[in-house]
Each structure stands twice: as C-alpha cells, then as structure tokens.
Coordinates of N, CA and C in Angstrom, one line a residue:
X3 N 82.7 -24.4 -133.4 CA 83.2 -25.7 -133.7 C 84.2 -26.2 -132.5
X4 N 84.2 -27.1 -132.2 CA 85.5 -27.5 -131.1 C 86.5 -28.1 -132.0
X5 N 87.8 -27.8 -131.7 CA 89.1 -28.2 -132.4 C 89.3 -29.8 -131.9
X6 N 89.7 -30.6 -132.9 CA 90.0 -31.9 -132.4 C 91.4 -32.1 -132.6
X7 N 92.1 -32.5 -131.6 CA 93.5 -32.9 -131.6 C 93.9 -34.3 -131.9
X8 N 95.1 -34.5 -132.3 CA 95.5 -35.8 -132.5 C 95.6 -36.4 -131.2
X9 N 95.6 -37.7 -131.3 CA 96.1 -38.4 -129.7 C 97.5 -38.1 -129.4
X10 N 97.7 -38.0 -128.0 CA 99.1 -37.6 -127.7 C 99.9 -38.9 -128.1
X11 N 101.2 -38.7 -128.3 CA 102.1 -39.9 -128.6 C 102.3 -40.6 -127.7
X12 N 102.4 -40.2 -126.4 CA 102.3 -41.1 -125.2 C 101.4 -42.2 -125.1
X13 N 100.1 -41.8 -125.6 CA 98.8 -42.5 -125.4 C 98.9 -43.6 -126.5
X14 N 99.5 -42.9 -127.5 CA 99.4 -43.8 -128.9 C 100.6 -45.0 -128.7
X15 N 101.5 -44.7 -128.1 CA 102.7 -45.7 -127.7 C 102.0 -46.7 -126.6
X16 N 101.2 -46.2 -125.7 CA 101.0 -47.0 -124.7 C 99.8 -48.0 -125.3
X17 N 98.9 -47.5 -126.1 CA 97.8 -48.3 -126.8 C 98.2 -49.4 -127.7
X18 N 99.6 -48.9 -128.5 CA 100.2 -49.8 -129.3 C 100.8 -51.2 -128.4
X19 N 101.5 -50.5 -127.3 CA 102.0 -51.7 -126.2 C 100.9 -52.5 -126.0
X20 N 99.9 -52.4 -125.8 CA 98.9 -53.1 -125.0 C 98.3 -53.8 -126.0
X21 N 98.2 -53.4 -127.5 CA 97.8 -54.3 -128.4 C 98.8 -55.2 -128.7
X22 N 99.9 -54.9 -128.7 CA 101.0 -55.9 -129.1 C 101.1 -57.0 -127.6
X23 N 101.1 -56.5 -126.6 CA 101.5 -57.2 -125.5 C 100.0 -58.3 -125.4
X24 N 98.8 -57.9 -125.9 CA 98.0 -58.8 -126.0 C 98.2 -59.9 -126.9
X25 N 99.0 -59.9 -127.9 CA 99.0 -61.0 -128.6 C 100.2 -62.0 -128.1
X26 N 101.1 -61.6 -127.3 CA 101.9 -62.4 -126.6 C 101.3 -62.9 -125.5
X27 N 100.5 -62.2 -124.8 CA 99.5 -62.7 -123.7 C 98.9 -63.7 -124.2
X28 N 98.2 -63.7 -125.2 CA 97.3 -64.8 -125.6 C 97.9 -66.2 -125.9
X29 N 99.4 -66.1 -126.5 CA 100.0 -67.2 -126.5 C 100.5 -67.8 -125.2
X30 N 100.8 -67.0 -124.3 CA 100.9 -67.4 -122.8 C 99.8 -68.3 -122.3
X31 N 98.5 -67.5 -122.5 CA 97.2 -68.2 -122.0 C 97.2 -69.8 -122.7
X32 N 97.4 -69.9 -124.0 CA 97.2 -71.1 -124.5 C 98.3 -72.0 -123.9
X33 N 99.4 -71.7 -123.3 CA 100.3 -72.4 -122.8 C 99.7 -73.0 -121.3
X34 N 99.4 -71.7 -120.6 CA 98.7 -72.2 -119.1 C 97.6 -71.2 -119.1
X35 N 96.5 -71.5 -118.9 CA 95.5 -70.2 -118.8 C 95.6 -69.6 -117.4
X36 N 96.3 -70.2 -116.5 CA 96.5 -69.5 -115.2 C 97.5 -68.1 -115.3
X37 N 98.2 -68.2 -116.7 CA 99.2 -66.9 -116.7 C 98.3 -65.6 -116.8
X38 N 99.1 -64.6 -116.3 CA 98.4 -63.4 -116.4 C 99.4 -62.3 -117.0
X39 N 98.8 -61.2 -117.3 CA 99.8 -60.3 -117.8 C 100.9 -59.6 -116.9
X40 N 100.6 -59.7 -115.6 CA 101.6 -59.3 -114.6 C 102.3 -60.4 -114.6
X41 N 102.4 -61.6 -115.0 CA 103.4 -62.5 -114.9 C 104.6 -62.1 -116.1
X42 N 104.4 -61.4 -116.9 CA 105.2 -60.9 -117.9 C 106.6 -60.1 -117.2
X43 N 106.2 -59.5 -116.1 CA 107.0 -58.7 -115.5 C 108.3 -59.5 -115.0
X44 N 108.0 -60.9 -114.5 CA 108.9 -61.9 -114.1 C 109.8 -62.4 -115.2
X45 N 109.1 -62.9 -116.3 CA 109.7 -63.5 -117.5 C 110.8 -62.5 -118.2
X46 N 110.2 -61.3 -118.2 CA 111.0 -60.3 -119.0 C 112.4 -60.0 -118.2
X47 N 112.4 -59.8 -117.0 CA 113.4 -59.7 -116.3 C 114.1 -60.8 -115.3
X48 N 114.0 -62.1 -115.6 CA 114.6 -62.9 -115.2 C 116.0 -63.0 -115.6
X49 N 117.0 -63.3 -115.1 CA 118.4 -63.8 -115.7 C 118.4 -65.4 -115.6
X50 N 119.0 -65.9 -116.8 CA 119.3 -67.0 -117.1 C 120.0 -67.9 -115.9
X51 N 120.9 -67.3 -115.2 CA 121.7 -68.0 -114.3 C 120.9 -67.9 -112.8
X52 N 119.8 -67.2 -112.8 CA 119.1 -67.1 -111.6 C 119.2 -65.5 -111.2
X53 N 118.2 -65.2 -110.1 CA 118.0 -63.8 -109.9 C 117.5 -63.8 -108.5
X54 N 117.9 -63.0 -107.6 CA 117.5 -62.9 -106.4 C 116.1 -61.8 -106.2
X55 N 115.1 -62.2 -105.4 CA 113.9 -61.6 -105.6 C 113.9 -60.2 -105.6
X56 N 115.0 -59.7 -104.8 CA 115.1 -58.2 -104.5 C 115.5 -57.4 -105.9
X57 N 116.4 -58.3 -106.5 CA 116.9 -57.7 -107.8 C 115.8 -57.6 -108.9
X58 N 115.2 -58.8 -108.9 CA 114.0 -59.1 -109.7 C 113.1 -57.9 -109.8
X59 N 112.6 -57.5 -108.3 CA 111.8 -56.7 -108.2 C 112.3 -55.3 -108.6
X60 N 113.4 -54.8 -108.4 CA 114.3 -53.6 -108.6 C 114.2 -53.6 -110.2
X61 N 114.6 -54.5 -110.9 CA 114.5 -54.6 -112.6 C 113.1 -54.0 -112.8
X62 N 112.0 -54.5 -112.3 CA 110.7 -54.4 -112.9 C 109.9 -53.4 -112.2
X63 N 110.8 -52.7 -111.3 CA 110.3 -51.3 -110.7 C 109.0 -51.7 -109.9
X64 N 109.1 -53.0 -108.9 CA 108.0 -53.2 -108.2 C 108.5 -53.4 -106.9
X65 N 107.6 -53.6 -105.9 CA 108.2 -53.8 -104.6 C 108.4 -55.1 -104.6
X66 N 109.2 -55.6 -103.5 CA 109.6 -57.1 -103.4 C 108.4 -57.8 -102.9
X67 N 107.6 -57.1 -102.4 CA 106.2 -57.9 -101.8 C 105.4 -58.2 -103.1
X68 N 105.1 -57.4 -104.0 CA 104.3 -57.7 -105.3 C 105.2 -58.4 -106.2
X69 N 106.5 -58.6 -106.3 CA 107.2 -59.5 -107.1 C 107.2 -60.9 -106.5
X70 N 107.4 -61.1 -105.0 CA 107.2 -62.3 -104.5 C 106.0 -62.6 -104.7
X71 N 104.6 -62.2 -104.7 CA 103.4 -62.9 -105.1 C 103.4 -63.2 -106.3
X72 N 104.1 -62.7 -107.2 CA 104.0 -63.3 -108.6 C 105.1 -64.4 -108.9
X73 N 106.2 -64.4 -108.3 CA 107.1 -65.5 -108.3 C 106.6 -66.9 -107.4
X74 N 105.8 -66.3 -106.4 CA 105.0 -67.6 -105.7 C 103.8 -68.3 -106.5
X75 N 103.2 -67.5 -107.6 CA 102.2 -68.1 -108.3 C 102.9 -68.8 -109.4
X76 N 104.0 -68.4 -110.1 CA 104.6 -69.0 -110.9 C 105.6 -70.2 -110.5
X77 N 105.9 -70.2 -109.2 CA 106.4 -71.5 -108.5 C 105.4 -72.5 -108.3
X78 N 104.0 -72.1 -107.9 CA 103.1 -72.9 -107.9 C 102.7 -73.7 -109.2
X79 N 102.7 -72.9 -110.1 CA 102.5 -73.2 -111.6 C 103.6 -74.4 -112.1
X80 N 104.6 -74.3 -111.5 CA 105.9 -75.1 -111.9 C 106.8 -74.6 -113.1
X81 N 106.8 -73.0 -113.2 CA 107.6 -72.6 -114.1 C 108.8 -72.2 -113.5
X82 N 108.8 -71.8 -112.2 CA 110.1 -71.2 -111.4 C 110.4 -72.0 -110.2
X83 N 111.3 -72.1 -109.5 CA 112.1 -72.6 -108.4 C 113.1 -71.9 -107.7
X84 N 113.0 -71.8 -106.3 CA 113.9 -71.2 -105.6 C 115.2 -72.2 -105.3
X85 N 116.3 -71.7 -105.3 CA 117.6 -72.7 -105.0 C 118.4 -71.7 -104.2
X86 N 119.3 -72.2 -103.3 CA 120.3 -71.7 -102.5 C 121.1 -70.9 -103.6
X87 N 121.4 -69.8 -103.3 CA 122.4 -68.9 -103.9 C 123.8 -69.3 -103.7
X88 N 124.6 -69.9 -104.6 CA 125.9 -70.4 -104.3 C 127.0 -69.2 -103.8
X89 N 126.7 -68.1 -103.8 CA 127.3 -66.8 -103.4 C 127.1 -66.7 -101.9
X90 N 125.7 -67.1 -101.4 CA 125.4 -66.9 -100.2 C 124.3 -67.9 -99.8
X91 N 124.8 -68.8 -99.0 CA 123.6 -70.0 -98.9 C 122.4 -69.6 -98.2
X92 N 122.4 -68.3 -97.5 CA 121.2 -68.0 -96.8 C 120.2 -67.5 -97.9
X93 N 120.8 -66.9 -98.8 CA 120.0 -66.1 -99.8 C 119.4 -67.0 -101.0
X94 N 118.4 -66.9 -101.4 CA 117.7 -67.7 -102.6 C 118.0 -67.1 -104.0
X95 N 118.1 -67.9 -105.0 CA 117.9 -67.6 -106.4 C 116.7 -68.1 -107.0
X96 N 116.1 -67.4 -107.8 CA 114.9 -67.8 -108.5 C 115.4 -68.0 -109.9
X97 N 115.1 -69.5 -110.4 CA 115.5 -70.1 -111.8 C 114.2 -70.7 -112.2
X98 N 114.4 -70.8 -113.5 CA 113.3 -71.3 -114.6 C 113.3 -72.8 -114.1
X99 N 112.3 -73.6 -114.3 CA 112.3 -74.9 -114.3 C 112.2 -75.1 -115.9
X100 N 112.3 -76.6 -116.1 CA 112.0 -76.9 -117.5 C 110.8 -76.3 -118.1
X101 N 109.7 -76.5 -117.4 CA 108.4 -75.9 -117.7 C 108.4 -74.5 -118.0
X102 N 109.3 -73.6 -117.2 CA 109.3 -72.4 -117.3 C 110.3 -71.9 -118.6
X103 N 111.3 -72.7 -119.1 CA 112.1 -72.5 -119.9 C 111.2 -72.8 -121.3
X104 N 110.3 -73.9 -121.4 CA 109.2 -74.0 -122.4 C 108.3 -72.9 -122.4
X105 N 107.9 -72.2 -121.3 CA 106.9 -70.8 -121.5 C 107.6 -69.8 -121.9
X106 N 109.0 -69.7 -121.6 CA 109.8 -68.6 -122.0 C 109.9 -68.5 -123.7
X107 N 110.2 -70.0 -124.0 CA 110.5 -70.1 -125.7 C 109.3 -69.9 -126.4
X108 N 108.0 -70.2 -125.7 CA 106.7 -70.0 -126.4 C 106.5 -68.3 -126.6
X109 N 106.8 -67.5 -125.3 CA 107.1 -66.2 -125.5 C 108.0 -65.4 -126.6
X110 N 109.0 -66.1 -126.6 CA 110.0 -65.6 -127.5 C 109.2 -65.9 -128.8
X111 N 108.8 -67.0 -129.3 CA 108.2 -67.4 -130.2 C 107.0 -66.4 -130.7
X112 N 106.2 -66.0 -129.7 CA 105.1 -65.0 -130.0 C 105.5 -63.5 -130.4
X113 N 106.7 -63.4 -129.6 CA 107.3 -62.0 -129.8 C 107.9 -61.8 -131.3
X114 N 108.7 -62.9 -131.6 CA 109.1 -63.1 -133.1 C 107.8 -62.9 -134.4
X115 N 106.7 -63.7 -133.8 CA 105.4 -63.6 -134.8 C 105.0 -61.9 -134.5
X116 N 105.0 -61.3 -133.5 CA 104.7 -60.0 -133.4 C 105.6 -59.1 -134.6
X117 N 106.7 -59.4 -134.2 CA 107.7 -58.7 -134.9 C 107.6 -58.7 -136.5
X118 N 107.3 -60.1 -136.9 CA 107.0 -60.5 -138.4 C 105.9 -59.5 -138.8
X119 N 104.9 -59.6 -137.8 CA 103.4 -59.0 -138.5 C 103.9 -57.3 -138.3
X120 N 104.7 -57.0 -137.6 CA 105.1 -55.5 -137.9 C 106.0 -55.2 -138.9
X121 N 106.8 -55.9 -139.3 CA 107.6 -55.9 -140.5 C 106.8 -56.0 -141.7
X122 N 105.7 -56.8 -141.8 CA 104.8 -56.9 -143.0 C 104.0 -55.6 -143.0
X123 N 103.5 -55.1 -141.7 CA 102.5 -54.2 -142.0 C 103.5 -52.8 -142.3
X124 N 104.7 -52.5 -141.9 CA 105.5 -51.2 -142.0 C 106.5 -51.4 -143.3
X125 N 106.6 -52.6 -143.6 CA 107.8 -52.7 -144.7 C 109.1 -52.9 -144.0
X126 N 110.1 -53.6 -144.5 CA 111.5 -53.5 -143.8 C 112.0 -52.2 -143.3
X127 N 112.0 -51.2 -144.3 CA 112.5 -49.9 -144.0 C 111.7 -49.2 -142.9
X128 N 110.3 -49.4 -143.0 CA 109.6 -48.7 -141.8 C 110.0 -49.6 -140.4
X129 N 110.1 -50.9 -140.5 CA 110.3 -51.5 -139.4 C 111.5 -51.1 -138.7
X130 N 112.6 -51.0 -139.6 CA 113.7 -50.6 -138.9 C 114.1 -49.3 -138.5
X131 N 113.1 -48.2 -139.1 CA 112.9 -46.9 -138.7 C 112.3 -47.0 -137.2
X132 N 111.2 -47.8 -136.9 CA 110.5 -47.9 -135.7 C 111.5 -48.4 -134.7
X133 N 112.2 -49.3 -135.0 CA 113.2 -49.8 -134.1 C 114.2 -49.0 -133.6
X134 N 115.0 -47.9 -134.9 CA 115.8 -47.1 -134.3 C 115.1 -46.0 -133.6
X135 N 113.8 -45.6 -133.8 CA 113.3 -44.5 -133.3 C 113.0 -45.1 -131.6
X136 N 112.5 -46.1 -131.6 CA 112.2 -46.6 -130.1 C 113.5 -46.5 -129.3
X137 N 114.7 -47.1 -130.0 CA 116.0 -47.1 -129.3 C 116.4 -46.0 -129.0
X138 N 116.3 -44.9 -129.8 CA 116.4 -43.5 -129.4 C 115.9 -43.0 -128.2
X139 N 114.3 -43.2 -128.3 CA 113.6 -42.8 -127.0 C 114.1 -43.6 -125.8
X140 N 114.4 -44.7 -125.9 CA 114.7 -45.5 -124.6 C 116.1 -45.1 -124.2
X141 N 117.0 -44.7 -125.0 CA 118.3 -44.4 -124.6 C 118.7 -42.9 -124.4
X142 N 118.1 -41.9 -125.0 CA 118.5 -40.6 -125.3 C 117.4 -39.7 -124.7
X143 N 116.3 -40.4 -124.1 CA 115.1 -39.3 -123.6 C 115.3 -39.2 -122.3

C-alpha cells in the first residue's frame, strides 16, 4: 500500500496565496475588466510619491522590460502616468492618476475583506498567530 504524505507546506502556502489573491483580483476585475493578476506587481510595489521604472522592476523582482509592459498597459487604462523626475529631469517617475488611486483603494478594500474573512475563519487568536508566523517566515527565514 502506497504511503500518503501531507502536502508540502510550501505548496500549501502557494495555494493559499492563489486563493486569497483571486478574491482581490476579482475586485479589480469589477473595477476594470482589463486588469490582470500581473498588474498587482505594479500596484503592490508603487511608491506614493512616484517611482522610477528601474526601481519598480527591482522591487517586484522583474526585468525592466517586463515591468515596462505592465506600466504601459496601466498607463493606457488611465491608472498611471509618467512625469519628469524633479531630481533628474531626464528621468521619469511613474505616479498614480486619480483613477489609479481609486483602483488602489478598491484593492485595499478587497484586502481588508479578505483579512476579515480570515479572522472570522481562524478566530482573533488564530489570525494573530498567522500574522506572527508569516512575519517570522518573512523576516527570519
């Protein structure tokens, strides 16, 4: 008889991430059906005062070319725009437009809803234990 092994923790974390991100992504699709999961890399790593493409790509662990495509798409959708960098007029900063700010708020609201569902599922103590455990993995591993 073949032994069965529980799923690897890494696989479980990844599957949990996919399930949770799907909920957030669905909120984005309701905002604009052109949004794709890959666009979350831009929203997640943006800086409110603006950011250069190279820095955005570095934070997201992507090539500047791949990040540039995502930024171009979001610029076409009206969520981002490029402006001259006051520190170096030859360079450009990527900033949120008013529409992009609305999209960001919808994302935050969806994330809040996910966290509320997790707290309900796990209970307050379980949710705090999850937060503590994930933070330890992120900072100490």
